[in-house]
Amino acid sequence: MSQPLLKLTGVTKTFGGIHALSNMVCEVPEGQIIGVIGPNGAGKTTLFNTITGAYRADAGQVTLKGVDVTQWPSYRIVREGIARTFQNIRLFSSMTVWEHLLVAQPHGEAAWRRLLPIAWANPAAQARATEVMEFFGLTAFRDRPAKSLPYGIQRKVEMARAVTAKPKLLLLDEPVAGMNHDEAEEIRSLMLRLRDTGLSILLIEHDMNFVMRLCDYLYVLDFGVLIAEGKPDDVRANPVVLDAYLGKDD
Ligand SMILES: Nc1ncnc2c1ncn2[C@@H]1O[C@H](COP(=O)(O)OP(=O)(O)OP(=O)(O)O)[C@@H](O)[C@H]1O
Ligand SMILES: [Mg+2]
């Protein structure tokens, strides 16, 4: 089998006495959608923060195409092809959709403001922003400031912005949280189309039905521990998962 795009081995992260992640192992093969599920506080967002270098792992290894990136700073990991969205939307409220898409994955508002005038003058950045805006069906909102957009559209802008960077791996932290059924279905079809372009996706999501119908493979976390993994149908039938996750959620 070919080398996975992303691989975690024994990744551990503690905060004081809290074991947010214990000995986590997982793999994201190229061109697949991999799901991470688990109850509140299971360590899902911590997993993303550890992969992206926002948190430093206490132990274990994160490799990207076989290269150990565990100690790399976030900006280098972004440059290497990992982009993410956040559980709580992080848009710049007075800036337009277009301005968000011109600057791919900046580190904070100051960096973004510095890069924006450069991007305005860059035909390649404009072409990419236009392409992504059309792909996500955001063209009608081009000149609207983020704060004026409906919640579901804001979520799409957050995702589109991450895609603008042409990542190899996209990390999505609950992209359909708070969305209605139609909005969530649209995100699902966008994710499938993104996968068809060769992008790999690691998805955190609470909605089990959504995950089951979308993911090629699932990892289930509970209290920072990987309690199950497998194809969606196997995970759905796993009593350990039903007990730890489904039982609590509904
Ligand atoms: N920066 C931090 N400082 C202290 N504790 C943290 C920090 N980040 C996460 N934790 C703790 O680590 C555990 C896992 O949190 P995490 O946010 O990863 O869970 P989650 O699975 O994403 O939950 P949710 O479904 O609610 O988003 C929790 O107990 C949380 O309080
Ligand atoms: Mg979370």
PDB file of C-alpha atoms and ligand atoms in Angstrom:
ATOM      1  CA  MET A   1       0.000   0.000   0.000  1.00  0.00           C
ATOM      2  CA  SER A   2       1.204   3.488  -0.728  1.00  0.00           C
ATOM      3  CA  GLN A   3       2.297   5.791   2.048  1.00  0.00           C
ATOM      4  CA  PRO A   4      -0.538   7.714   3.736  1.00  0.00           C
ATOM      5  CA  LEU A   5      -0.625  11.464   3.337  1.00  0.00           C
ATOM      6  CA  LEU A   6      -0.899  11.991   7.090  1.00  0.00           C
ATOM      7  CA  LYS A   7       0.033   9.567   9.817  1.00  0.00           C
ATOM      8  CA  LEU A   8      -0.124   9.931  13.595  1.00  0.00           C
ATOM      9  CA  THR A   9       1.666   7.515  15.894  1.00  0.00           C
ATOM     10  CA  GLY A  10       1.312   7.575  19.654  1.00  0.00           C
ATOM     11  CA  VAL A  11       0.320  11.233  19.765  1.00  0.00           C
ATOM     12  CA  THR A  12      -0.318  12.396  23.300  1.00  0.00           C
ATOM     13  CA  LYS A  13      -1.362  15.793  24.629  1.00  0.00           C
ATOM     14  CA  THR A  14      -2.109  16.631  28.234  1.00  0.00           C
ATOM     15  CA  PHE A  15      -3.275  19.833  29.899  1.00  0.00           C
ATOM     16  CA  GLY A  16      -2.436  19.660  33.578  1.00  0.00           C
ATOM     17  CA  GLY A  17      -4.194  16.496  34.683  1.00  0.00           C
ATOM     18  CA  ILE A  18      -6.382  16.220  31.571  1.00  0.00           C
ATOM     19  CA  HIS A  19      -5.404  13.630  28.997  1.00  0.00           C
ATOM     20  CA  ALA A  20      -6.867  15.366  25.961  1.00  0.00           C
ATOM     21  CA  LEU A  21      -5.233  12.822  23.630  1.00  0.00           C
ATOM     22  CA  SER A  22      -3.622   9.551  24.675  1.00  0.00           C
ATOM     23  CA  ASN A  23      -1.469   7.552  22.306  1.00  0.00           C
ATOM     24  CA  MET A  24      -3.518   8.527  19.249  1.00  0.00           C
ATOM     25  CA  VAL A  25      -2.903   6.686  16.003  1.00  0.00           C
ATOM     26  CA  CYS A  26      -4.571   7.472  12.710  1.00  0.00           C
ATOM     27  CA  GLU A  27      -3.923   7.716   9.005  1.00  0.00           C
ATOM     28  CA  VAL A  28      -5.316   9.786   6.172  1.00  0.00           C
ATOM     29  CA  PRO A  29      -4.685   8.160   2.782  1.00  0.00           C
ATOM     30  CA  GLU A  30      -4.621  10.374  -0.283  1.00  0.00           C
ATOM     31  CA  GLY A  31      -7.967  11.243  -1.832  1.00  0.00           C
ATOM     32  CA  GLN A  32     -10.163  10.013   1.023  1.00  0.00           C
ATOM     33  CA  ILE A  33     -12.528  11.556   3.542  1.00  0.00           C
ATOM     34  CA  ILE A  34     -11.691  10.352   7.031  1.00  0.00           C
ATOM     35  CA  GLY A  35     -14.000  11.096   9.941  1.00  0.00           C
ATOM     36  CA  VAL A  36     -13.244  11.715  13.617  1.00  0.00           C
ATOM     37  CA  ILE A  37     -16.187  11.374  15.937  1.00  0.00           C
ATOM     38  CA  GLY A  38     -16.680  11.313  19.690  1.00  0.00           C
ATOM     39  CA  PRO A  39     -18.568  13.025  22.495  1.00  0.00           C
ATOM     40  CA  ASN A  40     -17.894  16.559  23.719  1.00  0.00           C
ATOM     41  CA  GLY A  41     -14.428  16.905  25.156  1.00  0.00           C
ATOM     42  CA  ALA A  42     -13.215  13.689  23.493  1.00  0.00           C
ATOM     43  CA  GLY A  43     -10.115  15.412  22.108  1.00  0.00           C
ATOM     44  CA  LYS A  44     -11.177  15.982  18.503  1.00  0.00           C
ATOM     45  CA  THR A  45     -10.212  19.649  18.238  1.00  0.00           C
ATOM     46  CA  THR A  46      -7.047  18.938  20.209  1.00  0.00           C
ATOM     47  CA  LEU A  47      -6.180  16.434  17.499  1.00  0.00           C
ATOM     48  CA  PHE A  48      -6.428  19.182  14.862  1.00  0.00           C
ATOM     49  CA  ASN A  49      -4.460  21.610  16.995  1.00  0.00           C
ATOM     50  CA  THR A  50      -1.721  19.047  17.415  1.00  0.00           C
ATOM     51  CA  ILE A  51      -1.595  18.200  13.704  1.00  0.00           C
ATOM     52  CA  THR A  52      -1.355  21.881  12.719  1.00  0.00           C
ATOM     53  CA  GLY A  53       1.313  22.769  15.266  1.00  0.00           C
ATOM     54  CA  ALA A  54      -1.001  25.034  17.277  1.00  0.00           C
ATOM     55  CA  TYR A  55      -0.305  22.637  20.177  1.00  0.00           C
ATOM     56  CA  ARG A  56       2.947  20.826  20.689  1.00  0.00           C
ATOM     57  CA  ALA A  57       2.477  17.077  21.236  1.00  0.00           C
ATOM     58  CA  ASP A  58       3.896  15.763  24.527  1.00  0.00           C
ATOM     59  CA  ALA A  59       4.765  12.488  22.817  1.00  0.00           C
ATOM     60  CA  GLY A  60       4.335  10.741  19.501  1.00  0.00           C
ATOM     61  CA  GLN A  61       4.845  11.624  15.900  1.00  0.00           C
ATOM     62  CA  VAL A  62       2.956  13.390  13.115  1.00  0.00           C
ATOM     63  CA  THR A  63       4.212  12.656   9.621  1.00  0.00           C
ATOM     64  CA  LEU A  64       3.175  14.180   6.329  1.00  0.00           C
ATOM     65  CA  LYS A  65       4.078  11.942   3.387  1.00  0.00           C
ATOM     66  CA  GLY A  66       6.626  10.266   5.606  1.00  0.00           C
ATOM     67  CA  VAL A  67       8.242  13.541   6.743  1.00  0.00           C
ATOM     68  CA  ASP A  68       8.220  14.107  10.496  1.00  0.00           C
ATOM     69  CA  VAL A  69       6.465  17.476  11.055  1.00  0.00           C
ATOM     70  CA  THR A  70       5.787  17.010  14.786  1.00  0.00           C
ATOM     71  CA  GLN A  71       7.982  19.894  15.877  1.00  0.00           C
ATOM     72  CA  TRP A  72       7.271  22.205  12.965  1.00  0.00           C
ATOM     73  CA  PRO A  73       5.736  25.635  13.546  1.00  0.00           C
ATOM     74  CA  SER A  74       2.206  26.149  12.164  1.00  0.00           C
ATOM     75  CA  TYR A  75       3.216  28.379   9.266  1.00  0.00           C
ATOM     76  CA  ARG A  76       5.514  25.652   7.905  1.00  0.00           C
ATOM     77  CA  ILE A  77       2.794  23.037   8.214  1.00  0.00           C
ATOM     78  CA  VAL A  78       0.386  25.291   6.320  1.00  0.00           C
ATOM     79  CA  ARG A  79       2.997  25.810   3.643  1.00  0.00           C
ATOM     80  CA  GLU A  80       3.464  22.068   3.378  1.00  0.00           C
ATOM     81  CA  GLY A  81      -0.195  21.676   2.447  1.00  0.00           C
ATOM     82  CA  ILE A  82      -2.437  21.372   5.504  1.00  0.00           C
ATOM     83  CA  ALA A  83      -5.306  23.858   5.786  1.00  0.00           C
ATOM     84  CA  ARG A  84      -8.050  23.935   8.384  1.00  0.00           C
ATOM     85  CA  THR A  85     -11.305  25.488   9.438  1.00  0.00           C
ATOM     86  CA  PHE A  86     -12.255  26.279  13.015  1.00  0.00           C
ATOM     87  CA  GLN A  87     -15.091  25.007  15.158  1.00  0.00           C
ATOM     88  CA  ASN A  88     -16.019  28.618  15.879  1.00  0.00           C
ATOM     89  CA  ILE A  89     -16.001  30.660  12.690  1.00  0.00           C
ATOM     90  CA  ARG A  90     -12.961  32.923  12.459  1.00  0.00           C
ATOM     91  CA  LEU A  91     -13.756  35.412   9.724  1.00  0.00           C
ATOM     92  CA  PHE A  92     -12.783  39.089   9.747  1.00  0.00           C
ATOM     93  CA  SER A  93     -16.154  40.699  10.282  1.00  0.00           C
ATOM     94  CA  SER A  94     -15.855  43.848   8.158  1.00  0.00           C
ATOM     95  CA  MET A  95     -13.997  42.219   5.271  1.00  0.00           C
ATOM     96  CA  THR A  96     -15.747  40.917   2.184  1.00  0.00           C
ATOM     97  CA  VAL A  97     -15.950  37.380   0.872  1.00  0.00           C
ATOM     98  CA  TRP A  98     -13.628  38.365  -1.962  1.00  0.00           C
ATOM     99  CA  GLU A  99     -11.033  39.782   0.413  1.00  0.00           C
ATOM    100  CA  HIS A 100     -11.135  36.604   2.497  1.00  0.00           C
ATOM    101  CA  LEU A 101     -10.493  34.469  -0.568  1.00  0.00           C
ATOM    102  CA  LEU A 102      -7.670  36.624  -1.916  1.00  0.00           C
ATOM    103  CA  VAL A 103      -5.431  35.795   1.020  1.00  0.00           C
ATOM    104  CA  ALA A 104      -5.080  32.095   1.668  1.00  0.00           C
ATOM    105  CA  GLN A 105      -4.663  30.899   5.273  1.00  0.00           C
ATOM    106  CA  PRO A 106      -2.999  33.948   6.831  1.00  0.00           C
ATOM    107  CA  HIS A 107      -1.808  33.800  10.416  1.00  0.00           C
ATOM    108  CA  GLY A 108      -4.017  36.273  12.187  1.00  0.00           C
ATOM    109  CA  GLU A 109      -5.607  39.502  11.127  1.00  0.00           C
ATOM    110  CA  ALA A 110      -2.393  41.558  11.143  1.00  0.00           C
ATOM    111  CA  ALA A 111      -0.699  39.217   8.665  1.00  0.00           C
ATOM    112  CA  TRP A 112      -3.802  39.142   6.554  1.00  0.00           C
ATOM    113  CA  ARG A 113      -4.075  42.941   6.388  1.00  0.00           C
ATOM    114  CA  ARG A 114      -0.441  43.130   5.367  1.00  0.00           C
ATOM    115  CA  LEU A 115      -0.923  40.553   2.609  1.00  0.00           C
ATOM    116  CA  LEU A 116      -4.213  41.874   1.257  1.00  0.00           C
ATOM    117  CA  PRO A 117      -2.836  44.772  -0.879  1.00  0.00           C
ATOM    118  CA  ILE A 118      -0.242  42.419  -2.368  1.00  0.00           C
ATOM    119  CA  ALA A 119      -2.960  39.893  -3.209  1.00  0.00           C
ATOM    120  CA  TRP A 120      -5.143  42.606  -4.788  1.00  0.00           C
ATOM    121  CA  ALA A 121      -2.335  43.242  -7.260  1.00  0.00           C
ATOM    122  CA  ASN A 122      -1.673  39.569  -7.913  1.00  0.00           C
ATOM    123  CA  PRO A 123      -3.513  38.093 -10.932  1.00  0.00           C
ATOM    124  CA  ALA A 124      -2.861  34.526  -9.748  1.00  0.00           C
ATOM    125  CA  ALA A 125      -4.461  35.250  -6.349  1.00  0.00           C
ATOM    126  CA  GLN A 126      -7.439  36.839  -8.099  1.00  0.00           C
ATOM    127  CA  ALA A 127      -7.846  33.915 -10.464  1.00  0.00           C
ATOM    128  CA  ARG A 128      -7.726  31.437  -7.581  1.00  0.00           C
ATOM    129  CA  ALA A 129     -10.190  33.484  -5.503  1.00  0.00           C
ATOM    130  CA  THR A 130     -12.598  33.603  -8.447  1.00  0.00           C
ATOM    131  CA  GLU A 131     -12.275  29.879  -9.061  1.00  0.00           C
ATOM    132  CA  VAL A 132     -12.918  28.982  -5.410  1.00  0.00           C
ATOM    133  CA  MET A 133     -15.756  31.492  -5.105  1.00  0.00           C
ATOM    134  CA  GLU A 134     -17.504  29.887  -8.067  1.00  0.00           C
ATOM    135  CA  PHE A 135     -16.840  26.367  -6.826  1.00  0.00           C
ATOM    136  CA  PHE A 136     -18.482  27.184  -3.495  1.00  0.00           C
ATOM    137  CA  GLY A 137     -21.371  29.108  -5.049  1.00  0.00           C
ATOM    138  CA  LEU A 138     -20.331  32.305  -3.271  1.00  0.00           C
ATOM    139  CA  THR A 139     -20.192  34.672  -6.242  1.00  0.00           C
ATOM    140  CA  ALA A 140     -23.451  36.416  -5.330  1.00  0.00           C
ATOM    141  CA  PHE A 141     -21.932  37.323  -1.951  1.00  0.00           C
ATOM    142  CA  ARG A 142     -18.608  38.550  -3.367  1.00  0.00           C
ATOM    143  CA  ASP A 143     -18.682  42.095  -1.962  1.00  0.00           C
ATOM    144  CA  ARG A 144     -20.623  41.446   1.227  1.00  0.00           C
ATOM    145  CA  PRO A 145     -18.777  41.887   4.537  1.00  0.00           C
ATOM    146  CA  ALA A 146     -18.596  38.647   6.520  1.00  0.00           C
ATOM    147  CA  LYS A 147     -20.705  39.978   9.387  1.00  0.00           C
ATOM    148  CA  SER A 148     -23.659  40.625   7.042  1.00  0.00           C
ATOM    149  CA  LEU A 149     -23.805  37.030   5.798  1.00  0.00           C
ATOM    150  CA  PRO A 150     -26.176  34.336   7.000  1.00  0.00           C
ATOM    151  CA  TYR A 151     -24.510  31.810   9.292  1.00  0.00           C
ATOM    152  CA  GLY A 152     -24.509  28.987   6.720  1.00  0.00           C
ATOM    153  CA  ILE A 153     -22.779  31.208   4.166  1.00  0.00           C
ATOM    154  CA  GLN A 154     -20.185  32.278   6.734  1.00  0.00           C
ATOM    155  CA  ARG A 155     -19.376  28.615   7.282  1.00  0.00           C
ATOM    156  CA  LYS A 156     -18.947  28.155   3.543  1.00  0.00           C
ATOM    157  CA  VAL A 157     -16.606  31.160   3.350  1.00  0.00           C
ATOM    158  CA  GLU A 158     -14.538  29.677   6.181  1.00  0.00           C
ATOM    159  CA  MET A 159     -14.220  26.438   4.217  1.00  0.00           C
ATOM    160  CA  ALA A 160     -13.591  28.184   0.888  1.00  0.00           C
ATOM    161  CA  ARG A 161     -10.819  30.258   2.427  1.00  0.00           C
ATOM    162  CA  ALA A 162      -9.023  27.107   3.557  1.00  0.00           C
ATOM    163  CA  VAL A 163      -9.365  25.598   0.082  1.00  0.00           C
ATOM    164  CA  THR A 164      -7.929  28.721  -1.554  1.00  0.00           C
ATOM    165  CA  ALA A 165      -4.493  27.720  -0.327  1.00  0.00           C
ATOM    166  CA  LYS A 166      -4.652  24.594  -2.545  1.00  0.00           C
ATOM    167  CA  PRO A 167      -3.977  22.284   0.385  1.00  0.00           C
ATOM    168  CA  LYS A 168      -3.260  18.575   0.062  1.00  0.00           C
ATOM    169  CA  LEU A 169      -5.126  17.940   3.285  1.00  0.00           C
ATOM    170  CA  LEU A 170      -8.134  19.858   4.557  1.00  0.00           C
ATOM    171  CA  LEU A 171      -9.077  19.660   8.233  1.00  0.00           C
ATOM    172  CA  LEU A 172     -12.718  20.548   8.878  1.00  0.00           C
ATOM    173  CA  ASP A 173     -13.844  21.044  12.481  1.00  0.00           C
ATOM    174  CA  GLU A 174     -17.628  20.528  12.566  1.00  0.00           C
ATOM    175  CA  PRO A 175     -18.326  22.261   9.227  1.00  0.00           C
ATOM    176  CA  VAL A 176     -22.092  21.690   9.350  1.00  0.00           C
ATOM    177  CA  ALA A 177     -22.663  22.506  13.025  1.00  0.00           C
ATOM    178  CA  GLY A 178     -25.767  24.678  13.322  1.00  0.00           C
ATOM    179  CA  MET A 179     -26.743  24.234   9.684  1.00  0.00           C
ATOM    180  CA  ASN A 180     -30.142  23.119   8.466  1.00  0.00           C
ATOM    181  CA  HIS A 181     -30.552  19.931   6.437  1.00  0.00           C
ATOM    182  CA  ASP A 182     -30.284  21.532   3.000  1.00  0.00           C
ATOM    183  CA  GLU A 183     -27.223  23.556   3.957  1.00  0.00           C
ATOM    184  CA  ALA A 184     -25.536  20.451   5.363  1.00  0.00           C
ATOM    185  CA  GLU A 185     -26.337  18.492   2.208  1.00  0.00           C
ATOM    186  CA  GLU A 186     -24.730  21.200   0.138  1.00  0.00           C
ATOM    187  CA  ILE A 187     -21.570  20.984   2.230  1.00  0.00           C
ATOM    188  CA  ARG A 188     -21.611  17.207   1.840  1.00  0.00           C
ATOM    189  CA  SER A 189     -21.731  17.460  -1.936  1.00  0.00           C
ATOM    190  CA  LEU A 190     -18.995  20.123  -1.919  1.00  0.00           C
ATOM    191  CA  MET A 191     -16.807  17.793   0.139  1.00  0.00           C
ATOM    192  CA  LEU A 192     -17.377  14.937  -2.301  1.00  0.00           C
ATOM    193  CA  ARG A 193     -16.486  17.219  -5.205  1.00  0.00           C
ATOM    194  CA  LEU A 194     -13.347  18.343  -3.360  1.00  0.00           C
ATOM    195  CA  ARG A 195     -12.397  14.707  -2.823  1.00  0.00           C
ATOM    196  CA  ASP A 196     -12.902  14.126  -6.531  1.00  0.00           C
ATOM    197  CA  THR A 197     -10.283  16.784  -7.211  1.00  0.00           C
ATOM    198  CA  GLY A 198      -7.816  14.664  -5.217  1.00  0.00           C
ATOM    199  CA  LEU A 199      -8.007  16.545  -1.921  1.00  0.00           C
ATOM    200  CA  SER A 200      -7.848  14.507   1.292  1.00  0.00           C
ATOM    201  CA  ILE A 201     -10.153  15.546   4.112  1.00  0.00           C
ATOM    202  CA  LEU A 202     -10.090  14.891   7.838  1.00  0.00           C
ATOM    203  CA  LEU A 203     -13.514  15.719   9.218  1.00  0.00           C
ATOM    204  CA  ILE A 204     -14.675  16.252  12.782  1.00  0.00           C
ATOM    205  CA  GLU A 205     -18.423  16.019  13.048  1.00  0.00           C
ATOM    206  CA  HIS A 206     -21.106  15.348  15.614  1.00  0.00           C
ATOM    207  CA  ASP A 207     -23.881  14.420  13.225  1.00  0.00           C
ATOM    208  CA  MET A 208     -23.510  10.646  12.891  1.00  0.00           C
ATOM    209  CA  ASN A 209     -25.729  10.315   9.839  1.00  0.00           C
ATOM    210  CA  PHE A 210     -23.732  12.967   8.058  1.00  0.00           C
ATOM    211  CA  VAL A 211     -20.458  11.240   8.852  1.00  0.00           C
ATOM    212  CA  MET A 212     -21.708   7.759   8.004  1.00  0.00           C
ATOM    213  CA  ARG A 213     -22.826   8.779   4.527  1.00  0.00           C
ATOM    214  CA  LEU A 214     -19.682  10.677   3.692  1.00  0.00           C
ATOM    215  CA  CYS A 215     -16.574   9.114   5.171  1.00  0.00           C
ATOM    216  CA  ASP A 216     -14.405   6.353   3.777  1.00  0.00           C
ATOM    217  CA  TYR A 217     -13.139   5.464   7.250  1.00  0.00           C
ATOM    218  CA  LEU A 218     -13.821   6.577  10.828  1.00  0.00           C
ATOM    219  CA  TYR A 219     -11.943   7.035  14.091  1.00  0.00           C
ATOM    220  CA  VAL A 220     -13.873   7.221  17.347  1.00  0.00           C
ATOM    221  CA  LEU A 221     -12.453   9.074  20.338  1.00  0.00           C
ATOM    222  CA  ASP A 222     -13.657   9.078  23.914  1.00  0.00           C
ATOM    223  CA  PHE A 223     -11.829  10.890  26.717  1.00  0.00           C
ATOM    224  CA  GLY A 224      -8.784  11.253  24.481  1.00  0.00           C
ATOM    225  CA  VAL A 225      -8.596   7.534  23.732  1.00  0.00           C
ATOM    226  CA  LEU A 226      -9.172   5.893  20.355  1.00  0.00           C
ATOM    227  CA  ILE A 227     -11.921   3.412  21.213  1.00  0.00           C
ATOM    228  CA  ALA A 228     -12.779   2.212  17.705  1.00  0.00           C
ATOM    229  CA  GLU A 229     -11.956   2.637  14.052  1.00  0.00           C
ATOM    230  CA  GLY A 230     -13.205   1.185  10.808  1.00  0.00           C
ATOM    231  CA  LYS A 231     -15.537   1.578   7.876  1.00  0.00           C
ATOM    232  CA  PRO A 232     -18.740   3.440   8.719  1.00  0.00           C
ATOM    233  CA  ASP A 233     -20.938   0.331   8.778  1.00  0.00           C
ATOM    234  CA  ASP A 234     -18.554  -1.498  11.120  1.00  0.00           C
ATOM    235  CA  VAL A 235     -18.305   1.484  13.447  1.00  0.00           C
ATOM    236  CA  ARG A 236     -22.064   1.901  13.448  1.00  0.00           C
ATOM    237  CA  ALA A 237     -22.483  -1.700  14.602  1.00  0.00           C
ATOM    238  CA  ASN A 238     -19.707  -1.581  17.208  1.00  0.00           C
ATOM    239  CA  PRO A 239     -21.220  -1.891  20.715  1.00  0.00           C
ATOM    240  CA  VAL A 240     -18.342   0.044  22.280  1.00  0.00           C
ATOM    241  CA  VAL A 241     -19.164   3.007  20.058  1.00  0.00           C
ATOM    242  CA  LEU A 242     -22.872   2.750  20.647  1.00  0.00           C
ATOM    243  CA  ASP A 243     -22.225   2.778  24.348  1.00  0.00           C
ATOM    244  CA  ALA A 244     -19.686   5.601  24.439  1.00  0.00           C
ATOM    245  CA  TYR A 245     -21.037   7.870  21.804  1.00  0.00           C
ATOM    246  CA  LEU A 246     -24.478   7.221  20.449  1.00  0.00           C
ATOM    247  CA  GLY A 247     -25.930   6.562  23.855  1.00  0.00           C
ATOM    248  CA  LYS A 248     -24.748   9.896  25.199  1.00  0.00           C
ATOM    249  CA  ASP A 249     -25.561  11.952  22.143  1.00  0.00           C
ATOM    250  CA  ASP A 250     -29.246  11.289  21.735  1.00  0.00           C
TER     251      ASP A 250
HETATM  252  N1  LIG B   1      -5.878  24.822  25.574  1.00  0.00           N
HETATM  253  C1  LIG B   1      -6.405  23.990  26.471  1.00  0.00           C
HETATM  254  N2  LIG B   1      -6.163  24.133  27.792  1.00  0.00           N
HETATM  255  C2  LIG B   1      -6.681  23.284  28.706  1.00  0.00           C
HETATM  256  N3  LIG B   1      -7.478  22.254  28.398  1.00  0.00           N
HETATM  257  C3  LIG B   1      -7.783  22.069  27.102  1.00  0.00           C
HETATM  258  C4  LIG B   1      -7.270  22.927  26.069  1.00  0.00           C
HETATM  259  N4  LIG B   1      -7.732  22.477  24.875  1.00  0.00           N
HETATM  260  C5  LIG B   1      -8.502  21.407  25.147  1.00  0.00           C
HETATM  261  N5  LIG B   1      -8.518  21.163  26.475  1.00  0.00           N
HETATM  262  C6  LIG B   1      -9.242  20.074  27.146  1.00  0.00           C
HETATM  263  O1  LIG B   1      -8.965  18.888  26.440  1.00  0.00           O
HETATM  264  C7  LIG B   1     -10.136  18.067  26.350  1.00  0.00           C
HETATM  265  C8  LIG B   1     -10.463  17.825  24.895  1.00  0.00           C
HETATM  266  O2  LIG B   1     -10.952  19.041  24.332  1.00  0.00           O
HETATM  267  P1  LIG B   1     -11.295  19.198  22.796  1.00  0.00           P
HETATM  268  O3  LIG B   1     -11.654  20.610  22.569  1.00  0.00           O
HETATM  269  O4  LIG B   1     -10.188  18.634  21.994  1.00  0.00           O
HETATM  270  O5  LIG B   1     -12.581  18.260  22.655  1.00  0.00           O
HETATM  271  P2  LIG B   1     -13.567  18.053  21.434  1.00  0.00           P
HETATM  272  O6  LIG B   1     -13.653  16.590  21.216  1.00  0.00           O
HETATM  273  O7  LIG B   1     -13.177  18.922  20.303  1.00  0.00           O
HETATM  274  O8  LIG B   1     -14.964  18.554  22.067  1.00  0.00           O
HETATM  275  P3  LIG B   1     -16.214  19.301  21.386  1.00  0.00           P
HETATM  276  O9  LIG B   1     -17.023  18.225  20.728  1.00  0.00           O
HETATM  277  O10 LIG B   1     -16.935  19.889  22.550  1.00  0.00           O
HETATM  278  O11 LIG B   1     -15.699  20.317  20.445  1.00  0.00           O
HETATM  279  C9  LIG B   1     -11.225  18.796  27.119  1.00  0.00           C
HETATM  280  O12 LIG B   1     -11.261  18.277  28.430  1.00  0.00           O
HETATM  281  C10 LIG B   1     -10.758  20.239  27.080  1.00  0.00           C
HETATM  282  O13 LIG B   1     -11.241  20.952  28.192  1.00  0.00           O
HETATM  283 MG    MG B   2     -14.068  20.433  19.295  1.00  0.00          MG
END
